GROMACS .gro file of C-alpha atoms in nm:
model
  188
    1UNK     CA    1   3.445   1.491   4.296
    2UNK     CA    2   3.165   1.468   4.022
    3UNK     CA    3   3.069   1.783   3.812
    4UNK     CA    4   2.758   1.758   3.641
    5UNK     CA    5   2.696   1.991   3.301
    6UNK     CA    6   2.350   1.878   3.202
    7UNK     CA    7   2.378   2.171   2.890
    8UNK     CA    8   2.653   1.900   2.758
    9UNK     CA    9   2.461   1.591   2.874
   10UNK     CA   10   2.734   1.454   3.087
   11UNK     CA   11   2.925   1.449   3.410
   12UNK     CA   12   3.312   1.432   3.465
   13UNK     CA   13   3.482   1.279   3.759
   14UNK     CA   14   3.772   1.405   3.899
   15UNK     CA   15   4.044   1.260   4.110
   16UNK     CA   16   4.350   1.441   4.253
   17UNK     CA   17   4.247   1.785   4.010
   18UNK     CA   18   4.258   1.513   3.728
   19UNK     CA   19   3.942   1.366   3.472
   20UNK     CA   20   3.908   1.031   3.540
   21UNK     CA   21   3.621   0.927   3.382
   22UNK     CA   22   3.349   1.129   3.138
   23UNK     CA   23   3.015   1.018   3.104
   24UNK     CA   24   2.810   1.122   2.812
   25UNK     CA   25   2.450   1.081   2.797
   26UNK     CA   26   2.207   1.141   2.519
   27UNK     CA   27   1.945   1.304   2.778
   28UNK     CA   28   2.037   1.616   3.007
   29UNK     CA   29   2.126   1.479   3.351
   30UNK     CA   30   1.900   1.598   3.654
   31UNK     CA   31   2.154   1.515   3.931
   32UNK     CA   32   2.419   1.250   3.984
   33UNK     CA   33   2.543   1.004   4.296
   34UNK     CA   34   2.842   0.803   4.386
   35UNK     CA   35   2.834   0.549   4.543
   36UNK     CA   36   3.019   0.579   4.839
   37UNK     CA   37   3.112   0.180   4.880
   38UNK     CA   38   3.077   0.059   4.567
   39UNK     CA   39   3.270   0.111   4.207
   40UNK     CA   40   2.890   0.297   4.082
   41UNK     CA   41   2.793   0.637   4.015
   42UNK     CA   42   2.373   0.680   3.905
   43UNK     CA   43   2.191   0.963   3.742
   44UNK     CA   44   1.892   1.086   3.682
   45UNK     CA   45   1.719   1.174   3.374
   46UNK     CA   46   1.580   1.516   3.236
   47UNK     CA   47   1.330   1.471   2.987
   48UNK     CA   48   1.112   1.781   2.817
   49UNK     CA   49   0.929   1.584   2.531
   50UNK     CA   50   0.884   1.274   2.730
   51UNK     CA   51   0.568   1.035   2.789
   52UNK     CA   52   0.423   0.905   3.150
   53UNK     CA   53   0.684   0.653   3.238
   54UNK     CA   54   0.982   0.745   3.105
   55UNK     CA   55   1.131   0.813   3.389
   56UNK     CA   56   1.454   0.640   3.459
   57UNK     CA   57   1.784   0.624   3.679
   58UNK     CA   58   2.074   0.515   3.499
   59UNK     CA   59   2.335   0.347   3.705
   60UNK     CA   60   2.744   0.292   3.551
   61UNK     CA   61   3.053   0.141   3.652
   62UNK     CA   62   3.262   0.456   3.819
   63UNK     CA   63   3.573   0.386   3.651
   64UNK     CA   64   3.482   0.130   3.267
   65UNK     CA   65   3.202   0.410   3.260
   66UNK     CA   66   2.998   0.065   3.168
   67UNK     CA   67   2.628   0.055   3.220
   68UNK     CA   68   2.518  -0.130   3.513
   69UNK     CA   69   2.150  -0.102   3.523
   70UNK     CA   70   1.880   0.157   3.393
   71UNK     CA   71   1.619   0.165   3.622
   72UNK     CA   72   1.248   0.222   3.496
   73UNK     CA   73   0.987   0.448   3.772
   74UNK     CA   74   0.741   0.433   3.527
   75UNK     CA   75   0.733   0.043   3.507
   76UNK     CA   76   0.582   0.041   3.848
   77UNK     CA   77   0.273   0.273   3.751
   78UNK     CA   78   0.404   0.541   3.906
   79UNK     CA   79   0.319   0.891   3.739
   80UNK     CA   80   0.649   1.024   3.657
   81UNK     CA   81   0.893   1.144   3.372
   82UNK     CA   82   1.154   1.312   3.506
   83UNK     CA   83   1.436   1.162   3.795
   84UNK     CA   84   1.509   1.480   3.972
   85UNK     CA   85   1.708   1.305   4.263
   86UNK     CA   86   1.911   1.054   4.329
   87UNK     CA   87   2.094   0.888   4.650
   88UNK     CA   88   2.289   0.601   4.765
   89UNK     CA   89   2.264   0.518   5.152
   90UNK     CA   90   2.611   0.551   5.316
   91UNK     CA   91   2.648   0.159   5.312
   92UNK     CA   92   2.593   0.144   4.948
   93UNK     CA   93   2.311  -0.084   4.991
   94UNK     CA   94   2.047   0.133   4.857
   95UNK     CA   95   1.979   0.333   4.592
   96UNK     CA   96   1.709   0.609   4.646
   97UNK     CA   97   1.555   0.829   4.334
   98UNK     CA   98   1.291   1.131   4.326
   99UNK     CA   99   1.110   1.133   4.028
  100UNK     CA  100   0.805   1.382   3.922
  101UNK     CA  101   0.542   1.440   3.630
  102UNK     CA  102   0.484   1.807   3.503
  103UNK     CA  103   0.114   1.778   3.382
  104UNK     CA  104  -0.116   2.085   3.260
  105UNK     CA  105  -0.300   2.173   3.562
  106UNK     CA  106  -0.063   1.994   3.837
  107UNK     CA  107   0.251   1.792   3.915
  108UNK     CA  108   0.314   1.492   4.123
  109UNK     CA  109   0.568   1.214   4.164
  110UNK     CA  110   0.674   0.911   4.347
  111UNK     CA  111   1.029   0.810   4.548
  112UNK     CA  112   1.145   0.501   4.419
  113UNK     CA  113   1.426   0.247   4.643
  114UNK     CA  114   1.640  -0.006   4.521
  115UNK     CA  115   1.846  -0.286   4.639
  116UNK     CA  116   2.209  -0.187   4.409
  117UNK     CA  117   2.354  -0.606   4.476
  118UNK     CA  118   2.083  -0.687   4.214
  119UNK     CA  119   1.901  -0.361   4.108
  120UNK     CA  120   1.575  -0.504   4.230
  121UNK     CA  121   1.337  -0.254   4.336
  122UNK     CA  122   1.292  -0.298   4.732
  123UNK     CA  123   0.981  -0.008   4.761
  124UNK     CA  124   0.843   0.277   4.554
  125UNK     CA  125   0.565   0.558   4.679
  126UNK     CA  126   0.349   0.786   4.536
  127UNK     CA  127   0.409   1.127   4.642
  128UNK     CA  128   0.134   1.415   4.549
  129UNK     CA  129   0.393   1.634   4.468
  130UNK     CA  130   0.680   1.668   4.268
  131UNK     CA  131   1.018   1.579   4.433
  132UNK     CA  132   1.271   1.849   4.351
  133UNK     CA  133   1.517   1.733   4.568
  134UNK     CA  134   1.588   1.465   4.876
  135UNK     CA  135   1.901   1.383   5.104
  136UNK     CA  136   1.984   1.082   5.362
  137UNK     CA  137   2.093   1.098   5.664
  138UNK     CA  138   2.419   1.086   5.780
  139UNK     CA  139   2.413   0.736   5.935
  140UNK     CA  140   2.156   0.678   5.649
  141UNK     CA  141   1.824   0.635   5.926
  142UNK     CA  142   1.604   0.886   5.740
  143UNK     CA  143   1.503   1.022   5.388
  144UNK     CA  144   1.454   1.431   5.346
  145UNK     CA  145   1.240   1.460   5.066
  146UNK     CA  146   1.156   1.826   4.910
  147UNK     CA  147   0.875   1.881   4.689
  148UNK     CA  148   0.750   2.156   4.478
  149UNK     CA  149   0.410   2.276   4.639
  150UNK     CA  150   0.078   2.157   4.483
  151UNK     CA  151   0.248   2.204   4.130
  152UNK     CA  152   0.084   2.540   4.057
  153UNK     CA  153   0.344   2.787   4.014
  154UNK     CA  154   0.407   2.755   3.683
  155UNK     CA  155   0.028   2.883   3.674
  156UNK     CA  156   0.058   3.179   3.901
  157UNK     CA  157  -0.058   3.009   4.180
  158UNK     CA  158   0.230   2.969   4.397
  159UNK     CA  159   0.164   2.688   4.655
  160UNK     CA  160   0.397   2.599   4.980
  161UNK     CA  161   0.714   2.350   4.937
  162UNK     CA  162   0.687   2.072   5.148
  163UNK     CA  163   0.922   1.882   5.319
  164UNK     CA  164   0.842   1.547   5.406
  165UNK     CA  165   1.056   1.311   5.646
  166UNK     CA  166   1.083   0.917   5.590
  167UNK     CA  167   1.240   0.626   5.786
  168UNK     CA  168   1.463   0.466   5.566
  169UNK     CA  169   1.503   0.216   5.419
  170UNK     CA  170   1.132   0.136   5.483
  171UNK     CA  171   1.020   0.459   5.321
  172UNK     CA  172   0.755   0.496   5.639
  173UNK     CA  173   0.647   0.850   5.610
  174UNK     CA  174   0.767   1.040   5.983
  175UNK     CA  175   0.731   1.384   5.951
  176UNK     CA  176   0.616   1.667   5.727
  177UNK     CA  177   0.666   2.025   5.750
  178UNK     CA  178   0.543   2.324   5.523
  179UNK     CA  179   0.716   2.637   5.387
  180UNK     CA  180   0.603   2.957   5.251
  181UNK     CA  181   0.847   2.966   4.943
  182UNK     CA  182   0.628   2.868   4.669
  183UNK     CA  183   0.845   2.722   4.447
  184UNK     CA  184   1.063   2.425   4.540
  185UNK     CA  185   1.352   2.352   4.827
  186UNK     CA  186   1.710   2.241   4.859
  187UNK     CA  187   1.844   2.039   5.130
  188UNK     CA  188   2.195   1.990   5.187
   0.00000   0.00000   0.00000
């Protein structure tokens, strides 16, 4: 079990109602993953007073707490930040991250996948909205992706969440479907 208290900047594993491992961060933490076949847990970051590019997934050892790899989005010229979501396929083969951009007038983002043998980046997208939130499959096949409208809330103009569908790992976009909520989705 992994709590996440991004007020505190870090995230506590448990084991058996017992810590056994704390990670602190010096950014607030968006949302965290363990790997489920692999000794790795990854996290993404929060940040308010950050540039175009910042956005990164930080990826540590689940029980030496060392740091593995820290992942740039914005290295690959995508317009992002913030990581709002992160996801290891059920293999542990992948890692899979959400990131977005809050801008004045509009927000977008981009999904980013990596390879976690080597950290090399296997595929990133540009998405015209921000991801808020995503979740694989069960056996791993497909990527649920939630984004947060056109980006206009925050102006008054509340647009419809999307929810797009991808084959994964190839990141092929399947499906899409629109909501009526105006202001982001969960999937779980």
């Amino acid at each position: 079990f992994t709590w996440l208290c991004p007020k505190l900047k870090c995230s506590l594993q448990l084991a058996g109602g017992k810590m056994t491992n704390a990670i602190i961060t010096k950014e607030s933490i968006a949302q965290v993953s363990v790997n489920p076949a692999r000794d790795q847990i990854a996290f993404g970051h929060f940040r308010k007073q950050a540039q175009i590019g910042d956005a990164t997934v930080t990826v540590v050892h689940s029980i030496t707490s060392d740091t593995l790899a820290t992942l740039k989005i914005g290295q690959f010229g995508m317009p992002s930040h913030s990581t709002y979501a992160v996801a290891f396929s059920i293999d542990g083969k992948y890692l899979v991250a959400g990131a977005g951009h809050w801008a004045q007038h509009a927000r977008c983002g981009s999904v980013s996948l990596w390879e976690t043998d080597t950290f090399e980046l296997v595929k990133a997208i540009k998405i015209k909205e921000l991801v808020s939130c995503m979740q694989l499959s069960q056996d791993s096949s497909t990527l649920v992706v939630a984004t947060d409208g056109e980006g206009m809330y925050h102006l008054g103009k509340s647009q419809d969440t999307k929810i797009k569908v991808f084959l994964f790992p190839s990141l092929e976009p399947w499906q899409q479907f629109e909501f009526g909520c105006g202001h982001g989705a969960y999937i779980s």
